[in-house]
Structures are given as C-alpha cells and as structure tokens.
Short mmCIF file of C-alpha atoms in Angstrom, two decimals:
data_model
loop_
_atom_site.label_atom_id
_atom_site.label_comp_id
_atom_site.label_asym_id
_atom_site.label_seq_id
_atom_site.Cartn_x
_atom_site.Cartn_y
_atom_site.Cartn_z
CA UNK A 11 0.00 0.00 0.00
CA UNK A 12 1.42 3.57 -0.40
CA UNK A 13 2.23 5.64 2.31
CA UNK A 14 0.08 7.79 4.12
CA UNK A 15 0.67 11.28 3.80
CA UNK A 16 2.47 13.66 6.15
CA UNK A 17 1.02 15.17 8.95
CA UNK A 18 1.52 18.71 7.22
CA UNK A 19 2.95 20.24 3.97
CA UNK A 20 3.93 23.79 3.26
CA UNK A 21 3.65 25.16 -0.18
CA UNK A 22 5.93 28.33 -1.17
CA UNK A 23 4.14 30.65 -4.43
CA UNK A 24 6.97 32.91 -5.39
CA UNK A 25 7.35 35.91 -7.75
CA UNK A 26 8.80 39.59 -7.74
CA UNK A 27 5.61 40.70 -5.91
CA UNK A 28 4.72 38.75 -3.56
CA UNK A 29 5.11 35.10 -1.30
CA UNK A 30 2.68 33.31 -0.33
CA UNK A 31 3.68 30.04 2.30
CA UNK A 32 0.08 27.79 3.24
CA UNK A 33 0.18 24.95 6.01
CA UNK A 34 -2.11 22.01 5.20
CA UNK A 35 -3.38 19.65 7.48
CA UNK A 36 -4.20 15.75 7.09
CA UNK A 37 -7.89 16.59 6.72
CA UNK A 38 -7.46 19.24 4.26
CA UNK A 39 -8.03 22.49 6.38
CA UNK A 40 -5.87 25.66 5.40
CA UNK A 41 -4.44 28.25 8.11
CA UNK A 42 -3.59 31.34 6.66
CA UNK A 43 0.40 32.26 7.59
CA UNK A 44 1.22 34.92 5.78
CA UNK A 45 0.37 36.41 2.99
CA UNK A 46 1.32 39.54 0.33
CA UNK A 47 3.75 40.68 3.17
CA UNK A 48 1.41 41.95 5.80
CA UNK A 49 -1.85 41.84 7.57
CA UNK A 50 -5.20 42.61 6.80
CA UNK A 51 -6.07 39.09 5.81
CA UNK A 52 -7.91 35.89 7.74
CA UNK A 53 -8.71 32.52 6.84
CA UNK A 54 -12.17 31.95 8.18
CA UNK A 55 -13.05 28.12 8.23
CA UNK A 56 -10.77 25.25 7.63
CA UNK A 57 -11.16 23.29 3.34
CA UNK A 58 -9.83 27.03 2.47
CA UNK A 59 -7.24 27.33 -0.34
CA UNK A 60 -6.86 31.02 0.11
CA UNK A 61 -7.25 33.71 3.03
CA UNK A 62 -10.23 36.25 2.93
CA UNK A 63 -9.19 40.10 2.76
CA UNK A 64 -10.82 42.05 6.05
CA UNK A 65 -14.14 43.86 4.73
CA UNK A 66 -14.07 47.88 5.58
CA UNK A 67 -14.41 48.78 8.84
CA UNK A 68 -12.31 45.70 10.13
CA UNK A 69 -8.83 45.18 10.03
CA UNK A 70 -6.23 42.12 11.21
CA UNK A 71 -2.30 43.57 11.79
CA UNK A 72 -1.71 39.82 12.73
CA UNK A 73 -0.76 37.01 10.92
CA UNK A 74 -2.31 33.36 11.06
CA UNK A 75 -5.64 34.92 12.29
CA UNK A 76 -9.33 33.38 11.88
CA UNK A 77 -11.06 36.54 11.85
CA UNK A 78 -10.70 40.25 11.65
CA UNK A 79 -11.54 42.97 14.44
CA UNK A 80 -13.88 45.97 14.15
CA UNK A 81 -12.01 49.29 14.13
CA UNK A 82 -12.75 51.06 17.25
CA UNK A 83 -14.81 54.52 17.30
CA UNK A 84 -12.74 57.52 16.04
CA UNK A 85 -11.57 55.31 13.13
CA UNK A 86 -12.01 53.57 9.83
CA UNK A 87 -10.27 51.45 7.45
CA UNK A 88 -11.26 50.23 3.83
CA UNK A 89 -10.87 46.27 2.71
CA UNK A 90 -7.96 44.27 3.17
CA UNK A 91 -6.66 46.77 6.25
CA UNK A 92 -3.98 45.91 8.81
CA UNK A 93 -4.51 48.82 11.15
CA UNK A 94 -7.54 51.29 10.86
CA UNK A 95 -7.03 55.18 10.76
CA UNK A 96 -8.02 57.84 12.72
CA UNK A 97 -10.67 60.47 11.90
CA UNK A 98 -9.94 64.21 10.79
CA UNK A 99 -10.86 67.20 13.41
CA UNK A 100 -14.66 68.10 11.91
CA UNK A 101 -15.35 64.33 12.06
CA UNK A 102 -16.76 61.43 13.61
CA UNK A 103 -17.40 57.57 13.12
CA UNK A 104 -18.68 54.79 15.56
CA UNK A 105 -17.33 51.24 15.68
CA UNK A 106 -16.65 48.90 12.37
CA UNK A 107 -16.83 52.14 10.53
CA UNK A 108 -15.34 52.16 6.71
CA UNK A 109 -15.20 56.29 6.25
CA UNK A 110 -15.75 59.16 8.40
CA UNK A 111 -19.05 61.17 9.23
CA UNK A 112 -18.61 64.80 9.15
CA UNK A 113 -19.85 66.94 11.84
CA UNK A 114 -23.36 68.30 12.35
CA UNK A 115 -23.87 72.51 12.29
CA UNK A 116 -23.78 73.32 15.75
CA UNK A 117 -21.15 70.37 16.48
CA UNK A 118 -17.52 70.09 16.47
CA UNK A 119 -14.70 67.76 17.16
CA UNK A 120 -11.26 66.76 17.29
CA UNK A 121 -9.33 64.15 15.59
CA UNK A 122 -10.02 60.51 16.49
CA UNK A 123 -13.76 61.80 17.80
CA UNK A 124 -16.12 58.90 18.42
CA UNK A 125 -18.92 61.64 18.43
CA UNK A 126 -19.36 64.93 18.14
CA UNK A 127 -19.30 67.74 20.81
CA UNK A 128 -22.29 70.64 21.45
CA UNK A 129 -21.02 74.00 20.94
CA UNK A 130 -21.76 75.79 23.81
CA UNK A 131 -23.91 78.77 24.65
CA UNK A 132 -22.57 82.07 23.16
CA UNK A 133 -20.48 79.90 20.92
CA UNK A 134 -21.49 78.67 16.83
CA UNK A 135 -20.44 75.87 14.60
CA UNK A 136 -20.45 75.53 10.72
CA UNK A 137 -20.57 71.92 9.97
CA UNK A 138 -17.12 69.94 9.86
CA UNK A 139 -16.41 72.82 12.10
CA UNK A 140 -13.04 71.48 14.65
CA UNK A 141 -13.76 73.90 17.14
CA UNK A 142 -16.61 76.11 18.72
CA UNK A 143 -16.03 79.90 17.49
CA UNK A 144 -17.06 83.00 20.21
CA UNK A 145 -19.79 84.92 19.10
CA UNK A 146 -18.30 88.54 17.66
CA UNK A 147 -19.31 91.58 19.75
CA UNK A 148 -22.79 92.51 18.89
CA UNK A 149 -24.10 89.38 18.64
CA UNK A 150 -25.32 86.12 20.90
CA UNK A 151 -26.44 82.62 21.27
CA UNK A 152 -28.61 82.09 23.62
CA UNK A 153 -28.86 78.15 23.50
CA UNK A 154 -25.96 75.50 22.53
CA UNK A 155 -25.80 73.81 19.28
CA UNK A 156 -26.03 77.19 17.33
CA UNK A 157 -24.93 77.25 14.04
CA UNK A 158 -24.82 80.88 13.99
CA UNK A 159 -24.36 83.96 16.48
CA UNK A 160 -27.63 86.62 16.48
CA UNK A 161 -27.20 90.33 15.81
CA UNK A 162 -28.17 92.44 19.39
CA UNK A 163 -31.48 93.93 18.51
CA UNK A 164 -32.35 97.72 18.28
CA UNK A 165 -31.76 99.03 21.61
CA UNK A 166 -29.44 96.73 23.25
CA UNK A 167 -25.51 96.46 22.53
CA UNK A 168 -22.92 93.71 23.76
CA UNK A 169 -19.31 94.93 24.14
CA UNK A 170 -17.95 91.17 25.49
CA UNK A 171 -16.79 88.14 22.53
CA UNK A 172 -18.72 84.92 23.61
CA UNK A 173 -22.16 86.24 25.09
CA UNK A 174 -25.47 84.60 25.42
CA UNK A 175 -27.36 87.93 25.23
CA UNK A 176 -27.70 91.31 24.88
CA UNK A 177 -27.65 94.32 26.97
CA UNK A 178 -30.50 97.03 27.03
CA UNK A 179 -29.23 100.50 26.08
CA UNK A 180 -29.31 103.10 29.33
CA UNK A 181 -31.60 106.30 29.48
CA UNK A 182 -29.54 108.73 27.56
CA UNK A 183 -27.87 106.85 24.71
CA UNK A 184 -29.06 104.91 21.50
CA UNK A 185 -28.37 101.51 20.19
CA UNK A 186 -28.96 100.37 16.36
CA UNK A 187 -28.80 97.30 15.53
CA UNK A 188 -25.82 94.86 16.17
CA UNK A 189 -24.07 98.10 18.31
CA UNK A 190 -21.49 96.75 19.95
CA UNK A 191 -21.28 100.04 22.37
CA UNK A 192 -23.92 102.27 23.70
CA UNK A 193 -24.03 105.95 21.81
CA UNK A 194 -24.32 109.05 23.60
CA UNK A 195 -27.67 110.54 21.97
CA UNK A 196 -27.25 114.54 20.73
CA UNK A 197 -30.73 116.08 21.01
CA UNK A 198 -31.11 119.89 20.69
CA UNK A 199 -31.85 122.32 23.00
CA UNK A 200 -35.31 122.35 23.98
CA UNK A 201 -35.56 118.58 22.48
CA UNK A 202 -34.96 115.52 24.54
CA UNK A 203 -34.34 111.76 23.49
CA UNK A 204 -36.96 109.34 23.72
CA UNK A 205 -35.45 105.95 24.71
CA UNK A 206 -38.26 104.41 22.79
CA UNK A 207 -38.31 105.30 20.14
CA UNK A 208 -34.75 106.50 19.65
CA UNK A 209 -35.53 110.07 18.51
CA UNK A 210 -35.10 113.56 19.75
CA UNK A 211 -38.60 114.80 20.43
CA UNK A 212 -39.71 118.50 21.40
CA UNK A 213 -39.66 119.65 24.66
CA UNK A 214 -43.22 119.76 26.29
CA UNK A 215 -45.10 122.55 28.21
CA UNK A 216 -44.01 122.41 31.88
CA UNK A 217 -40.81 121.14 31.34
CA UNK A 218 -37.01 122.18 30.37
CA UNK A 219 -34.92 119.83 27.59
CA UNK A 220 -31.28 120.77 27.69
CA UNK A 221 -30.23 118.44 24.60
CA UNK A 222 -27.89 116.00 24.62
CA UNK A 223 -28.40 112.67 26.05
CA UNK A 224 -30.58 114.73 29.06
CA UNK A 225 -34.29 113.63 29.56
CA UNK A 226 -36.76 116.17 30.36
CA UNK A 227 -37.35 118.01 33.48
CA UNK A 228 -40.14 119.45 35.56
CA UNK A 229 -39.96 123.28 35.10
CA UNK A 230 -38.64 124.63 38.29
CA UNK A 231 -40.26 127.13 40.87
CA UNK A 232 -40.34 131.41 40.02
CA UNK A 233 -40.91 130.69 36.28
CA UNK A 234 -42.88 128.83 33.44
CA UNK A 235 -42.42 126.71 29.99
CA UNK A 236 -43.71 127.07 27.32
CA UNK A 237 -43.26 124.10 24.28
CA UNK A 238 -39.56 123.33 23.19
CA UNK A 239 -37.71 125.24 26.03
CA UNK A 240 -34.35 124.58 27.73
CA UNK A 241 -34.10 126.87 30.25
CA UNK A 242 -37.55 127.97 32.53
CA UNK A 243 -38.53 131.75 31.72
CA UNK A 244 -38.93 133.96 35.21
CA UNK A 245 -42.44 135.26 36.44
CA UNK A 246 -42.09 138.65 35.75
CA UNK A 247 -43.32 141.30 38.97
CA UNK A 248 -46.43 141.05 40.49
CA UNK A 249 -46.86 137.07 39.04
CA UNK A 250 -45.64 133.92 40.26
#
C-alpha cells in the first residue's frame, strides 16, 4: 500500500511581488500564515485554499488569524486593512466604521472623535467645524448647538466676545442694531431723546430739555415753559 501522507505540507508561491507560504493539514483544512507581506487578511473556516481580505471597517495587523476585528470609534479602514485610521478634526465615526461622518452645524470635534461635541452657549459651529467659534461683539447665542451667532437687537448692545445675550441701552444713549457700544444721543436744546423710540422729540409745556443725552425736566419754581424750552422763563413782577 502507499504511504500515508504527512502530517503537514507547506507550499511556497513565489514571484517579484509577492510570497505566499500555506500549512495544510491531514484533513485538508488551510491556516492562513502569511500572505502579500502583511496583515489585513484571515482565513475563516478550515477546506480554504486562500485567506479572505478584512471587509471595511475591520482590520487584522496579525498574521495566522481566523477573523478580523472591528475598528474602534474615532476610526475607519477600507478592505484588506492591517490597522484602521483615525478620523480628521470636523469628524466622527462609531465602531466597524469604513469612512468618516462629518460633523453636524452646531457640532464640532477633534481628531479621532467617536462623536461629536455641542457647541456651547454664546459659541457657533459651521458643519465639519473642529472647534466652537465665540460669538463677535454685537451678537449672541442664547442656546448650545447654534450654528450661527444673532445680531443684538435695536436698543441693546454687547461689548464682550462669547455672550449669550444682549444688553439694554441706558436712558440717555441709542443703540442700532448689532451696536457693539452704547451711543451718547445729541438732542437739541429744547428737544430731549426718547429711549423708545430712539428720537429727539420736542420739549413739552411744563418742562425744560437741555439736549444731549438729558431727559426732560419738571420746570422749576419762580418761572414757566412754554413748548420746546431749555431753560424755565422767570415770572415777571407782580406774578408767580
């Protein structure tokens, strides 16, 4: 009878690119050693006559392995990977991931970022953004997650980077839009500024308007107003 057949073989494939080096055993079953000159392969189940290349998202940097591994969060890797690669700052993947999710508006991250951070209150984010950006002066966010700062409204200003609202203008100045100071208001004589509505208006009866940022005033004692005045007219003799 002819002899029975060793216990295992090894077969060598050889050419300028590449060597390829199998192990087979009595009942047939292949175990992947090494092939192409690196990792990133398996051989799954025994009968096999080649190894398997690691789908994307996995990756094997080992030889002789049965399987491949997921890539962990904050990576990725495409088919036939030995090591998986981390995400770019503005990006995000979870595990077994084969590219890279860029970042929501009103999110940011770093690199290697499982998820996604909030931007915070007084803070905005462009999507892919890597960082949270301060609001400018004159604008807010009043809430996280904002993908873009709001100008202060008529009447209020905001002198500060990085604020979650505005401040109202005081008696005596005026605020457009998006100010990012208050403005000394320059009424007339015999006018005064209403906060209001932001305007110089003319000085009632029974009161004295000196201009400027100055509010009216009750007209003193010994004298009288008349409409428009800035200074009280005396009683003249014999009145009061």
């Amino acid at each position: 009878p002819p002899s029975p057949p060793p216990s295992s073989f090894i077969f060598f494939f050889n050419d300028t690119a590449t060597t390829e080096i199998f192990t087979r055993s009595l009942v047939g079953s292949v175990r992947c050693v090494y092939e192409t000159g690196q990792g990133g392969n398996a051989q799954p189940s025994e009968n096999s006559t080649s190894c398997d290349e690691c789908v994307a998202g996995k990756y094997q940097q080992a030889t002789g392995q049965t399987s491949c591994s997921d890539c962990d969060g904050g990576t990725y890797s495409g088919e036939g990977a030995s090591s998986c690669s981390a995400c770019a700052a503005g990006n995000y993947s979870e595990g077994g991931s084969s590219s890279c999710l860029q970042c929501l508006e009103g999110t940011y991250s770093g690199s290697g970022a499982e998820v996604c951070s909030a931007c915070e209150a007084g803070t905005y984010c462009f999507a892919g953004s890597t960082e949270a950006t301060p609001c400018s002066k004159g604008t807010y966010a009043a809430a996280e997650r904002s993908q873009l700062c709001t100008a202060c409204a008529e009447g209020t200003y905001q002198d500060k980077e990085g604020a979650t609202a505005c401040v109202t203008c005081g008696d005596g100045y005026t605020c457009p839009e998006g100010s990012v100071v208050q403005i000394p208001a320059s009424c007339d004589e015999g006018t005064y500024l209403n906060v209001t509505q932001e305007l110089c208006l003319g000085c009632p009866a029974g009161s004295t308007c000196a201009g400027g940022a100055s509010q009216r005033r009750p007209c003193t004692r010994g004298g009288y107003c008349g409409l428009n005045a800035s200074l009280p007219t005396e009683c003249p003799a014999g009145r009061y």
